[in-house]
Coordinates of C-alpha atoms in Angstrom, one line a residue:
Chain A
M1 CA 23.8 -18.9 -12.3
D2 CA 24.9 -21.3 -9.6
L3 CA 22.3 -20.6 -6.7
D4 CA 24.6 -22.7 -4.1
R5 CA 27.9 -21.0 -4.7
L6 CA 25.9 -17.4 -4.6
V7 CA 24.4 -18.8 -1.0
A8 CA 27.8 -19.6 0.1
E9 CA 29.1 -16.4 -0.9
A10 CA 26.3 -14.6 0.8
R11 CA 27.2 -16.8 4.0
D12 CA 31.1 -15.5 3.5
G13 CA 29.7 -12.0 3.9
T14 CA 30.3 -11.0 0.1
P15 CA 28.2 -7.8 -0.6
R16 CA 27.6 -8.7 -4.3
A17 CA 25.7 -11.9 -3.8
V18 CA 23.8 -10.7 -1.1
A19 CA 22.5 -8.4 -3.6
R20 CA 22.0 -10.6 -6.1
L21 CA 20.1 -13.0 -4.1
I22 CA 18.1 -9.9 -2.8
S23 CA 17.3 -8.8 -6.5
L24 CA 16.3 -12.5 -7.3
V25 CA 13.7 -12.2 -4.5
E26 CA 12.6 -8.7 -5.6
D27 CA 12.4 -9.9 -9.4
G28 CA 10.1 -12.7 -8.7
S29 CA 12.9 -15.3 -10.3
P30 CA 11.3 -18.5 -11.1
R31 CA 14.1 -19.9 -9.0
L32 CA 12.8 -18.6 -5.9
R33 CA 11.9 -22.0 -4.6
E34 CA 15.1 -23.4 -5.0
L35 CA 16.5 -20.3 -2.9
A36 CA 14.4 -20.8 -0.9
A37 CA 15.5 -24.4 0.1
A38 CA 18.8 -23.3 -0.5
L39 CA 19.1 -20.4 2.4
A40 CA 16.7 -22.6 4.6
P41 CA 19.2 -24.4 6.6
H42 CA 21.3 -21.3 7.4
T43 CA 18.6 -19.1 8.8
G44 CA 17.1 -18.4 12.2
H45 CA 19.9 -16.3 13.7
A46 CA 19.3 -12.5 13.0
R47 CA 17.0 -10.7 15.2
V48 CA 14.6 -8.7 13.0
V49 CA 13.7 -5.1 14.4
G50 CA 10.8 -3.0 12.4
L51 CA 10.8 0.7 12.6
T52 CA 7.7 2.6 11.3
G53 CA 6.4 6.1 11.4
S54 CA 4.7 9.0 9.5
P55 CA 7.0 10.5 7.0
G56 CA 9.3 13.6 8.7
V57 CA 9.8 11.7 12.1
G58 CA 13.6 10.9 11.1
K59 CA 13.0 6.9 10.3
S60 CA 16.3 6.9 8.0
T61 CA 18.2 8.9 10.3
T62 CA 17.4 7.1 13.4
T63 CA 18.0 3.8 11.3
S64 CA 21.4 5.1 10.2
A65 CA 22.5 6.0 14.0
L66 CA 21.4 2.9 15.2
V67 CA 23.6 0.9 12.5
T68 CA 26.4 3.0 13.8
A69 CA 25.5 1.7 17.7
L70 CA 25.0 -1.8 16.8
R71 CA 28.4 -1.9 14.4
A72 CA 30.5 0.0 17.9
D73 CA 29.1 -3.4 19.1
D74 CA 30.6 -5.2 16.5
R75 CA 27.3 -6.8 15.4
R76 CA 26.7 -7.5 11.8
V77 CA 23.7 -5.1 10.6
G78 CA 21.4 -5.9 7.5
V79 CA 18.8 -2.5 6.5
L80 CA 15.8 -2.9 4.5
A81 CA 14.3 0.2 3.7
V82 CA 10.9 -1.0 2.5
D83 CA 10.2 1.9 -0.4
P84 CA 6.8 3.3 -1.0
S85 CA 7.3 1.9 -4.5
S86 CA 5.9 5.2 -6.4
P87 CA 7.4 6.3 -9.4
F88 CA 6.3 9.8 -7.5
S89 CA 8.6 9.0 -4.9
G90 CA 12.4 9.5 -6.3
G91 CA 13.2 12.3 -4.5
A92 CA 12.9 11.4 -1.0
L93 CA 14.5 7.9 -1.1
L94 CA 17.6 9.5 -2.8
G95 CA 17.7 11.5 0.3
D96 CA 17.8 8.1 2.7
R97 CA 20.2 6.6 0.5
V98 CA 22.6 9.6 0.9
R99 CA 22.1 9.6 4.6
M100 CA 22.7 5.8 4.8
G101 CA 26.0 6.8 2.6
E102 CA 28.7 6.7 5.6
H103 CA 27.7 2.9 6.1
A104 CA 28.2 2.2 2.5
T105 CA 31.9 1.2 2.8
D106 CA 31.4 -1.0 6.0
P107 CA 31.6 -4.9 5.2
G108 CA 29.8 -5.2 8.4
V109 CA 26.3 -3.5 7.1
F110 CA 23.9 -4.9 4.1
I111 CA 21.7 -1.7 3.2
R112 CA 19.2 -2.8 0.6
S113 CA 16.4 -0.1 -0.2
M114 CA 13.3 -2.8 -1.4
A115 CA 10.9 -2.0 -4.1
T116 CA 7.6 -3.3 -3.8
R117 CA 6.1 -2.5 -7.0
G118 CA 5.1 -5.3 -8.8
H119 CA 5.1 -7.6 -5.8
L120 CA 1.5 -8.8 -5.5
G121 CA 0.7 -8.2 -1.9
G122 CA 3.6 -5.6 -1.3
L123 CA 5.6 -5.7 1.6
A124 CA 4.3 -9.0 2.7
A125 CA 5.3 -10.9 -0.5
A126 CA 9.1 -10.2 -1.1
T127 CA 10.2 -9.0 2.2
P128 CA 10.6 -12.0 4.4
Q129 CA 12.9 -13.8 1.6
A130 CA 14.8 -10.7 1.7
L131 CA 15.2 -11.3 5.4
R132 CA 16.0 -14.8 4.6
V133 CA 18.6 -13.6 2.7
L134 CA 20.2 -11.3 5.2
D135 CA 19.7 -14.0 8.0
A136 CA 21.8 -16.5 5.8
A137 CA 24.3 -13.6 5.5
G138 CA 25.2 -13.7 9.1
C139 CA 23.3 -10.5 10.3
D140 CA 22.8 -10.4 13.7
V141 CA 20.3 -7.7 13.6
I142 CA 18.1 -6.8 10.4
L143 CA 16.4 -3.0 10.6
V144 CA 13.4 -2.9 8.6
E145 CA 12.6 0.4 8.0
T146 CA 8.9 1.2 6.4
V147 CA 6.7 4.1 5.8
G148 CA 3.8 4.3 8.3
V149 CA 1.4 4.1 5.4
G150 CA -0.9 1.9 4.2
Q151 CA -0.8 -1.6 5.9
S152 CA 3.0 -1.2 6.0
E153 CA 3.2 -0.7 9.4
V154 CA 0.8 -3.6 10.5
E155 CA 2.7 -6.1 7.7
V156 CA 6.2 -5.1 9.6
V157 CA 4.7 -6.0 13.2
A158 CA 4.1 -9.3 11.3
L159 CA 7.8 -9.9 10.2
A160 CA 9.6 -7.8 13.9
D161 CA 10.8 -9.7 16.3
T162 CA 10.5 -6.1 17.9
T163 CA 8.7 -3.0 16.5
V164 CA 9.6 0.5 17.2
V165 CA 7.1 3.4 16.3
L166 CA 8.7 6.9 16.3
L167 CA 6.9 10.0 16.6
A168 CA 8.2 13.8 16.6
P169 CA 7.4 16.5 18.4
G170 CA 4.9 19.2 16.5
M171 CA 3.4 16.7 13.9
G172 CA 0.2 18.3 14.2
D173 CA -2.3 16.1 16.1
G174 CA 0.4 14.0 16.2
V175 CA -0.5 11.4 19.3
Q176 CA -3.9 11.8 19.8
A177 CA -4.6 11.8 16.1
A178 CA -2.2 8.6 15.9
K179 CA -3.9 6.9 19.3
A180 CA -5.8 4.0 17.6
G181 CA -3.0 2.2 16.1
I182 CA 0.2 3.0 17.5
L183 CA -0.4 1.7 20.8
E184 CA -1.3 -1.8 19.3
V185 CA 1.7 -1.7 17.3
G186 CA 4.9 -0.5 19.0
D187 CA 7.4 -2.7 21.5
V188 CA 9.4 0.7 22.0
F189 CA 8.4 4.2 21.4
V190 CA 10.6 6.9 20.2
V191 CA 10.1 10.3 20.5
N192 CA 13.1 11.5 18.4
K193 CA 13.8 15.4 17.6
A194 CA 13.7 15.7 21.4
D195 CA 14.9 18.9 21.6
R196 CA 12.2 20.7 19.9
D197 CA 9.2 22.5 21.7
G198 CA 6.6 20.1 22.9
A199 CA 8.6 16.9 23.4
D200 CA 8.2 16.8 26.7
A201 CA 4.3 16.8 25.9
T202 CA 4.6 14.5 23.7
V203 CA 6.6 12.1 25.7
R204 CA 4.0 12.7 28.7
E205 CA 1.1 11.9 26.7
L206 CA 2.3 8.7 24.9
Q207 CA 3.9 7.4 28.7
H208 CA 0.0 8.3 29.5
M209 CA -1.4 6.4 27.0
V210 CA 0.8 3.3 27.2
S211 CA 0.0 3.2 30.9
L212 CA -3.8 2.9 30.1
N213 CA -3.1 0.5 27.5
R214 CA -3.5 -3.0 29.2
R215 CA -3.1 -5.3 26.3
E216 CA -5.9 -8.1 26.7
V217 CA -3.1 -11.1 27.4
S218 CA -2.9 -13.9 29.7
G219 CA 0.0 -13.7 31.6
P220 CA 2.7 -10.9 32.3
A221 CA 2.7 -7.8 29.7
W222 CA 5.6 -6.1 28.3
R223 CA 5.0 -2.3 29.0
P224 CA 6.4 -0.2 26.1
P225 CA 9.0 2.4 27.0
V226 CA 9.4 5.8 25.8
V227 CA 12.5 6.6 24.6
R228 CA 14.0 10.6 24.0
T229 CA 16.3 10.5 20.8
V230 CA 18.1 13.3 18.9
A231 CA 19.2 10.9 16.1
S232 CA 20.9 13.8 13.9
A233 CA 23.0 14.1 16.9
G234 CA 23.4 10.5 18.1
E235 CA 21.3 11.5 21.3
G236 CA 19.7 8.9 23.0
V237 CA 20.5 6.3 20.6
D238 CA 22.3 3.9 23.4
D239 CA 18.9 4.0 25.1
L240 CA 17.1 3.0 22.2
V241 CA 19.7 -0.1 21.6
G242 CA 18.9 -0.6 25.6
A243 CA 15.4 -0.6 25.0
L244 CA 15.7 -3.4 22.4
D245 CA 17.8 -5.5 24.1
D246 CA 15.5 -5.3 27.0
H247 CA 12.6 -6.1 24.9
R248 CA 14.6 -9.1 23.8
A249 CA 15.4 -10.0 27.3
W250 CA 12.1 -9.9 28.3
M251 CA 10.7 -12.6 25.5
A252 CA 13.3 -14.6 26.2
D253 CA 12.5 -14.5 29.7
H254 CA 8.8 -15.5 29.1
D255 CA 9.8 -18.0 26.8
R256 CA 8.5 -16.1 23.6
L257 CA 11.5 -15.7 21.4
A258 CA 10.0 -18.2 19.0
E259 CA 7.1 -15.8 18.2
G260 CA 8.8 -13.5 15.6
P261 CA 10.1 -16.2 13.6
R262 CA 6.8 -17.8 13.6
R263 CA 4.7 -14.8 12.8
R264 CA 7.3 -14.4 9.9
A265 CA 7.0 -17.8 8.5
R266 CA 3.3 -17.6 8.6
A267 CA 3.4 -14.0 6.5
E268 CA 5.8 -16.1 4.2
I269 CA 3.8 -18.8 3.4
E270 CA 0.3 -17.1 3.4
A271 CA 2.2 -14.6 1.1
I272 CA 3.5 -17.3 -1.3
A273 CA -0.1 -19.2 -1.4
L274 CA -1.8 -15.9 -2.2
A275 CA 0.3 -15.4 -5.0
D276 CA 0.0 -18.6 -6.2
L277 CA -3.8 -18.5 -6.1
R278 CA -3.8 -14.8 -7.7
A279 CA -1.7 -16.1 -10.6
R280 CA -4.1 -19.2 -11.0
I281 CA -6.9 -16.1 -11.1
R282 CA -4.6 -14.6 -13.8
E283 CA -4.4 -17.6 -15.9
L284 CA -8.1 -17.6 -16.0
A285 CA -8.1 -14.2 -17.9
G286 CA -5.6 -15.7 -20.5
D287 CA -8.9 -18.3 -21.1
A288 CA -10.4 -15.2 -21.7
A289 CA -12.8 -16.4 -18.7
L290 CA -12.4 -13.6 -16.3
G291 CA -13.4 -11.4 -19.5
E292 CA -16.3 -13.1 -20.1
L293 CA -17.5 -12.8 -16.6
A294 CA -16.6 -9.0 -16.5
E295 CA -18.8 -8.7 -19.6
R296 CA -21.8 -10.2 -18.0
V297 CA -21.2 -8.1 -15.0
V298 CA -21.0 -4.7 -17.1
A299 CA -24.1 -6.1 -19.0
G300 CA -25.9 -6.2 -15.5
E301 CA -26.5 -10.1 -16.3
L302 CA -24.4 -11.4 -13.2
D303 CA -23.4 -9.4 -10.0
P304 CA -19.5 -9.4 -9.4
Y305 CA -20.4 -11.9 -6.5
A306 CA -21.5 -14.5 -8.7
A307 CA -19.0 -13.7 -10.9
A308 CA -16.2 -14.2 -8.1
D309 CA -18.0 -17.6 -7.1
E310 CA -17.3 -18.7 -10.7
V311 CA -13.8 -17.6 -10.6
V312 CA -13.2 -19.5 -7.0
S313 CA -14.9 -22.4 -8.4
S314 CA -12.4 -22.8 -11.2
V315 CA -9.4 -22.0 -9.1
R316 CA -10.5 -24.6 -6.6
G317 CA -10.8 -27.1 -9.8
Chain B
M1 CA -32.2 -2.7 7.7
D2 CA -34.0 -2.6 4.7
L3 CA -31.3 -2.6 1.6
D4 CA -33.9 -2.0 -1.0
R5 CA -35.3 1.1 0.4
L6 CA -31.4 2.3 1.2
V7 CA -30.7 2.1 -2.5
A8 CA -34.2 3.8 -3.5
E9 CA -33.0 6.4 -1.0
A10 CA -29.7 6.6 -2.7
R11 CA -31.2 6.9 -6.2
D12 CA -33.1 9.9 -5.2
G13 CA -29.5 11.5 -4.1
T14 CA -30.3 10.9 -0.3
P15 CA -26.6 11.7 1.2
R16 CA -27.2 9.9 4.4
A17 CA -28.9 6.7 2.4
V18 CA -25.6 6.9 -0.1
A19 CA -22.9 7.5 3.2
R20 CA -24.5 4.2 4.9
L21 CA -24.4 2.2 1.7
I22 CA -20.6 3.4 1.6
S23 CA -20.2 2.1 5.1
L24 CA -21.4 -1.1 4.7
V25 CA -18.8 -1.5 1.7
E26 CA -16.0 -0.1 3.7
D27 CA -17.0 -2.7 6.6
G28 CA -17.1 -5.4 4.6
S29 CA -20.7 -6.1 5.6
P30 CA -21.7 -9.8 5.1
R31 CA -24.8 -8.3 3.3
L32 CA -22.5 -6.9 0.3
R33 CA -23.3 -9.8 -2.0
E34 CA -27.0 -8.8 -1.8
L35 CA -26.1 -5.2 -1.9
A36 CA -24.3 -5.7 -4.9
A37 CA -27.2 -7.6 -6.8
A38 CA -29.7 -4.6 -5.4
L39 CA -26.9 -1.8 -7.2
A40 CA -26.3 -4.2 -10.3
P41 CA -29.5 -2.8 -12.3
H42 CA -28.8 0.8 -11.8
T43 CA -25.2 1.1 -12.2
G44 CA -23.4 1.9 -15.5
H45 CA -23.8 5.5 -16.1
A46 CA -21.1 7.1 -14.2
R47 CA -17.8 8.1 -15.6
V48 CA -14.8 7.5 -13.5
V49 CA -11.9 10.0 -13.4
G50 CA -8.7 9.2 -11.3
L51 CA -6.3 11.7 -9.9
T52 CA -3.1 10.7 -8.9
G53 CA 0.4 11.9 -7.9
S54 CA 2.6 12.6 -4.8
P55 CA 2.1 14.1 -1.6
G56 CA 2.2 18.0 -1.9
V57 CA 1.3 18.4 -5.9
G58 CA -2.0 19.5 -4.9
K59 CA -4.7 16.7 -5.8
S60 CA -7.0 17.8 -3.2
T61 CA -7.0 21.3 -4.4
T62 CA -7.4 20.2 -7.9
T63 CA -10.2 17.7 -7.0
S64 CA -12.0 20.5 -4.9
A65 CA -11.4 23.3 -8.2
L66 CA -12.5 20.0 -10.8
V67 CA -15.8 19.9 -8.5
T68 CA -16.2 23.6 -9.0
A69 CA -16.3 23.3 -12.6
L70 CA -18.2 20.2 -12.9
R71 CA -21.2 21.6 -10.7
A72 CA -21.2 24.8 -12.9
D73 CA -22.1 22.6 -15.6
D74 CA -24.8 21.0 -13.8
R75 CA -23.2 18.0 -13.4
R76 CA -23.5 15.4 -9.9
V77 CA -20.2 14.5 -9.0
G78 CA -18.9 12.0 -6.5
V79 CA -15.5 12.4 -4.9
L80 CA -13.7 9.4 -3.5
A81 CA -10.5 10.3 -1.6
V82 CA -8.4 7.0 -0.9
D83 CA -6.7 7.5 2.1
P84 CA -3.3 5.4 2.8
S85 CA -5.4 4.4 5.7
S86 CA -2.5 4.9 8.4
P87 CA -2.8 5.9 11.9
F88 CA -0.1 8.1 11.2
S89 CA -2.0 9.9 8.2
G90 CA -4.6 11.8 10.9
G91 CA -3.0 15.5 10.3
A92 CA -3.0 15.7 6.3
L93 CA -6.5 14.1 6.0
L94 CA -8.0 16.5 8.2
G95 CA -6.6 19.2 5.9
D96 CA -7.8 17.5 3.0
R97 CA -11.4 17.7 4.5
V98 CA -11.2 21.1 5.2
R99 CA -10.3 21.9 1.4
M100 CA -13.3 20.1 0.5
G101 CA -15.7 22.0 3.1
E102 CA -17.0 23.9 0.4
H103 CA -18.9 21.7 -1.2
A104 CA -19.8 20.1 1.7
T105 CA -23.7 21.4 1.7
D106 CA -24.5 21.2 -2.1
P107 CA -26.7 18.6 -2.7
G108 CA -25.3 17.8 -6.1
V109 CA -21.9 16.5 -4.4
F110 CA -21.0 13.3 -2.6
I111 CA -17.6 13.4 -0.7
R112 CA -16.0 10.5 0.8
S113 CA -12.7 9.5 2.4
M114 CA -12.3 5.9 1.9
A115 CA -10.6 3.9 4.6
T116 CA -8.6 1.0 3.1
R117 CA -7.4 0.0 6.3
G118 CA -8.5 -3.4 7.4
H119 CA -9.3 -4.3 3.6
L120 CA -7.3 -7.1 2.4
G121 CA -6.6 -6.1 -1.2
G122 CA -6.3 -2.5 -0.2
L123 CA -8.3 -0.2 -2.7
A124 CA -9.0 -2.6 -5.0
A125 CA -11.4 -4.5 -2.4
A126 CA -13.6 -1.8 -1.8
T127 CA -13.4 1.1 -4.2
P128 CA -15.3 -0.8 -6.9
Q129 CA -18.2 -1.4 -4.6
A130 CA -18.3 2.2 -3.4
L131 CA -18.3 3.5 -7.0
R132 CA -21.1 1.2 -8.1
V133 CA -22.8 3.0 -4.9
L134 CA -21.9 6.5 -6.1
D135 CA -23.2 5.0 -9.8
A136 CA -26.1 4.1 -8.6
A137 CA -27.1 7.3 -6.6
G138 CA -26.6 9.1 -9.9
C139 CA -23.3 10.8 -10.1
D140 CA -22.6 11.8 -13.6
V141 CA -18.7 12.2 -12.6
I142 CA -17.1 10.3 -9.9
L143 CA -13.2 11.8 -8.8
V144 CA -11.3 8.9 -7.0
E145 CA -8.5 10.6 -5.4
T146 CA -5.3 8.5 -4.4
V147 CA -2.0 9.3 -2.9
G148 CA 0.6 8.3 -5.4
V149 CA 2.3 5.8 -3.1
G150 CA 2.2 1.8 -3.3
Q151 CA 0.3 0.3 -5.8
S152 CA -2.4 2.8 -5.6
E153 CA -1.4 4.2 -9.0
V154 CA -1.6 1.6 -11.0
E155 CA -4.9 0.4 -8.9
V156 CA -6.8 3.7 -9.9
V157 CA -6.1 3.4 -13.6
A158 CA -8.0 -0.1 -13.3
L159 CA -10.9 2.0 -11.8
A160 CA -10.8 4.9 -14.0
D161 CA -12.0 5.5 -17.5
T162 CA -9.5 8.7 -17.5
T163 CA -6.3 8.8 -15.6
V164 CA -5.1 12.2 -14.5
V165 CA -1.3 12.3 -13.3
L166 CA -0.7 15.3 -11.2
L167 CA 3.0 17.0 -10.8
A168 CA 4.1 20.3 -9.5
P169 CA 7.6 22.4 -10.4
G170 CA 10.7 22.1 -7.9
M171 CA 9.5 18.8 -6.6
G172 CA 13.0 17.3 -6.7
D173 CA 14.1 15.4 -9.3
G174 CA 9.9 15.3 -10.3
V175 CA 9.5 14.3 -13.9
Q176 CA 12.9 12.5 -14.6
A177 CA 12.9 10.1 -10.9
A178 CA 9.2 9.6 -11.9
K179 CA 9.8 8.9 -15.8
A180 CA 9.4 5.0 -15.3
G181 CA 5.8 5.0 -14.2
I182 CA 3.8 8.1 -15.2
L183 CA 3.9 7.6 -18.8
E184 CA 2.2 4.7 -18.7
V185 CA -0.5 5.7 -16.2
G186 CA -1.4 9.1 -17.3
D187 CA -4.6 10.2 -20.1
V188 CA -4.4 13.8 -19.2
F189 CA -1.2 15.4 -17.0
V190 CA -1.2 18.4 -14.9
V191 CA 1.3 20.5 -13.9
N192 CA -0.2 22.5 -11.0
K193 CA 1.0 25.5 -9.6
A194 CA 2.1 26.6 -12.6
D195 CA 2.8 30.2 -11.4
R196 CA 6.3 28.5 -9.3
D197 CA 9.6 28.9 -10.8
G198 CA 10.3 25.6 -12.9
A199 CA 6.7 25.4 -14.4
D200 CA 8.0 26.2 -17.9
A201 CA 11.0 23.4 -17.7
T202 CA 8.4 20.6 -16.3
V203 CA 5.9 21.3 -18.9
R204 CA 8.4 21.1 -21.4
E205 CA 10.3 17.9 -20.2
L206 CA 6.5 16.1 -19.7
Q207 CA 5.6 17.1 -23.0
H208 CA 9.0 15.6 -24.6
M209 CA 8.7 12.5 -22.6
V210 CA 5.0 12.0 -24.0
S211 CA 6.5 12.5 -27.4
L212 CA 8.6 9.9 -27.2
N213 CA 6.4 7.7 -25.6
R214 CA 5.0 5.8 -28.5
R215 CA 2.7 3.3 -26.6
E216 CA 2.8 -0.3 -28.2
V217 CA -0.9 -0.2 -29.5
S218 CA -2.3 -1.6 -32.6
G219 CA -4.4 1.2 -34.3
P220 CA -4.4 5.0 -32.9
A221 CA -3.0 6.1 -29.8
W222 CA -4.4 8.9 -27.8
R223 CA -1.5 11.5 -27.2
P224 CA -1.9 12.5 -23.6
P225 CA -2.0 16.5 -23.2
V226 CA -0.2 18.4 -20.4
V227 CA -2.3 21.1 -18.8
R228 CA -1.2 23.7 -16.9
T229 CA -3.1 24.5 -13.6
V230 CA -3.2 26.9 -10.5
A231 CA -5.9 25.1 -8.8
S232 CA -5.9 27.0 -5.4
A233 CA -7.0 30.2 -7.8
G234 CA -9.0 28.2 -10.0
E235 CA -6.7 28.9 -13.0
G236 CA -6.9 26.5 -15.9
V237 CA -9.2 24.0 -14.4
D238 CA -11.8 24.4 -17.3
D239 CA -8.7 23.7 -19.7
L240 CA -8.5 20.4 -17.5
V241 CA -12.1 19.7 -17.8
G242 CA -11.6 20.1 -21.4
A243 CA -9.2 17.6 -21.5
L244 CA -11.1 15.1 -19.8
D245 CA -13.8 15.9 -22.2
D246 CA -11.5 15.4 -25.2
H247 CA -10.3 12.0 -23.6
R248 CA -13.7 10.8 -23.4
A249 CA -14.6 12.3 -27.0
W250 CA -11.6 10.2 -28.2
M251 CA -12.6 7.0 -26.6
A252 CA -16.1 7.5 -27.8
D253 CA -14.7 7.9 -31.6
H254 CA -12.5 4.9 -31.2
D255 CA -15.3 2.5 -29.9
R256 CA -13.3 2.0 -26.5
L257 CA -15.9 3.6 -24.3
A258 CA -16.7 0.0 -22.8
E259 CA -12.8 -0.6 -21.9
G260 CA -13.1 1.4 -18.8
P261 CA -16.4 -0.7 -17.0
R262 CA -14.7 -4.0 -18.2
R263 CA -12.0 -3.1 -16.3
R264 CA -13.7 -1.8 -13.1
A265 CA -15.9 -5.3 -13.4
R266 CA -12.6 -7.4 -13.8
A267 CA -10.7 -5.7 -10.9
E268 CA -13.9 -6.1 -8.7
I269 CA -14.2 -10.2 -9.6
E270 CA -10.8 -10.7 -8.7
A271 CA -10.6 -8.6 -5.7
I272 CA -13.6 -10.4 -4.4
A273 CA -12.2 -13.6 -5.3
L274 CA -9.3 -13.2 -3.8
A275 CA -10.6 -12.0 -0.3
D276 CA -12.6 -15.3 -0.4
L277 CA -9.2 -17.6 -0.9
R278 CA -7.7 -15.5 1.3
A279 CA -10.3 -16.0 4.0
R280 CA -10.2 -19.8 3.1
I281 CA -6.4 -19.4 3.9
R282 CA -7.4 -17.9 7.5
E283 CA -9.6 -20.4 7.9
L284 CA -6.9 -23.0 7.7
A285 CA -5.1 -20.9 10.5
G286 CA -7.9 -21.6 12.6
D287 CA -7.5 -25.2 12.0
A288 CA -4.2 -24.6 13.6
A289 CA -2.5 -26.2 10.4
L290 CA -1.1 -22.7 9.2
G291 CA 0.5 -22.7 12.5
E292 CA 1.9 -26.2 12.2
L293 CA 3.4 -25.5 8.6
A294 CA 5.1 -22.2 10.3
E295 CA 6.6 -24.2 13.3
R296 CA 8.1 -26.7 10.7
V297 CA 9.3 -24.0 8.3
V298 CA 11.0 -22.4 11.5
A299 CA 12.4 -25.8 12.4
G300 CA 14.1 -26.1 8.7
E301 CA 12.2 -28.9 8.2
L302 CA 10.1 -27.5 5.1
D303 CA 10.8 -24.4 2.9
P304 CA 8.2 -21.9 2.7
Y305 CA 7.2 -23.0 -0.9
A306 CA 6.7 -26.3 0.0
A307 CA 4.6 -25.1 2.8
A308 CA 2.6 -22.6 0.6
D309 CA 2.0 -25.7 -2.0
E310 CA -0.2 -27.5 1.3
V311 CA -2.1 -24.4 2.0
V312 CA -2.8 -24.0 -1.7
S313 CA -3.8 -27.9 -1.7
S314 CA -6.0 -27.4 1.2
V315 CA -7.5 -24.2 -0.4
R316 CA -8.0 -25.7 -3.6
G317 CA -9.2 -29.4 -1.7

């Protein structure tokens, strides 16, 4: 396989080449190192928008509507849907793909459903590299859609230039229950399904919480807007695109555009380093050393911290 | 805080002491090392049963019904519900707790909802230590309930002596979609909501798949049974308890009872070692070294693998 040719084809926008390269990333190809080097000169253009929120708020529908709006503006768009990676999640994901189907034949759109399964480190490990592939393929905007479960919503923030948090009216305790986490992660809030009962209350509550939430930053702080959408009908989607552009313009005005790429690079370096260290720990297992330590812990001769100390010492060898 | 006294109180079955010790684990207390040493001599008795499956199959209801059945048998029971840790998940979790409410005043039952949020390494990092606490507190059986999302269903297998995989009829493509993963992880399969349409088909399909799935092991292999339950009505729960006991008896007959404790010890050692190594990586960030490497990656001077090599070298330094 000629990696340089694949990268050249991906840069020309050949969907098969893009898909092939992302598969290499997902499969943890031994040539990832080589691939990273081949991609590096061609990246740094794309802007990454993360979308997160509970199941049922309409993330996929909103993502699809955003793709339509961005395409109308002739921007090349990538979509990474980060799956919960479970063998149990088949149904919902098929649904997602169907909803994205209208963009399937558009040569200006790359859609990829990422499986994090098997990637130690989950989202963090494979997504930054998949973003690089889409970036090199000339995407102007890459939408990263994650389920708001586990640490994924925190990780998506580390990868995105702009993070969109979606809510919907009538999702139980909704805003109040979610209070602690969402204010910190959102640059833009969306109340989707805004034609439903309770939408006004949800919007008001969010606006109130945002107004109270003075982030502890030095200098001026971005004030996250709350956008109302009915994504299934395309309503409010232009407002959402406007809010994304406003955030980008504000970051540019405050000389902060480099923050996103820097965070992505950090996350990527950390993920690769951790995977490397984890592999070294597993190698010890091959030596039966880890098995022997486990035996001694089971026998009560050693506590697990002392055992871990031995592992760390050997890794640091 | 007197750790030895807390451990002694936990061994006497004082719920507050058990709760306090698990909180120390969850919060990543600097005294975890000391705690592990204090618990070590008192552990090794409990049997760990993992329950996993998609949202909606009735994991909490089944767990609660199992608690009732095990209590009727006068066994002391611990329940660890491993939450998806999301700020968005408030609603569903409250529901779970309510369903567990009937056991809240039973002194022979400890129920704990674990938040994995903030625990690097997720489930793997904190759960083994929480299991030790419940083990030392004299639990005969500990039920670990996880959402079948992400790597949690894989991780729960590493921690459990017996893994129960739950399905329900009419969950979309159900069995077929889930095929790849579930056969590998289940020691016992449950088709819950077995009074619903399609239950027979789901049971037959599962039985067929189990019969085809010849695990690549040397020696005789356990053949996972498929149990029908209507957990909300308590139906089939005795059969499930019987299946769990059958599995345990089979493992005992084949001299394999030590496998679970060994896997738990390994998972725990690995998790502690990785957390340690991760902390060392983060320390580098404090040195601004990671930030500087990220800058060079953004500038295209360095690819992320080369940057990660530098991080690993410093950690191993």
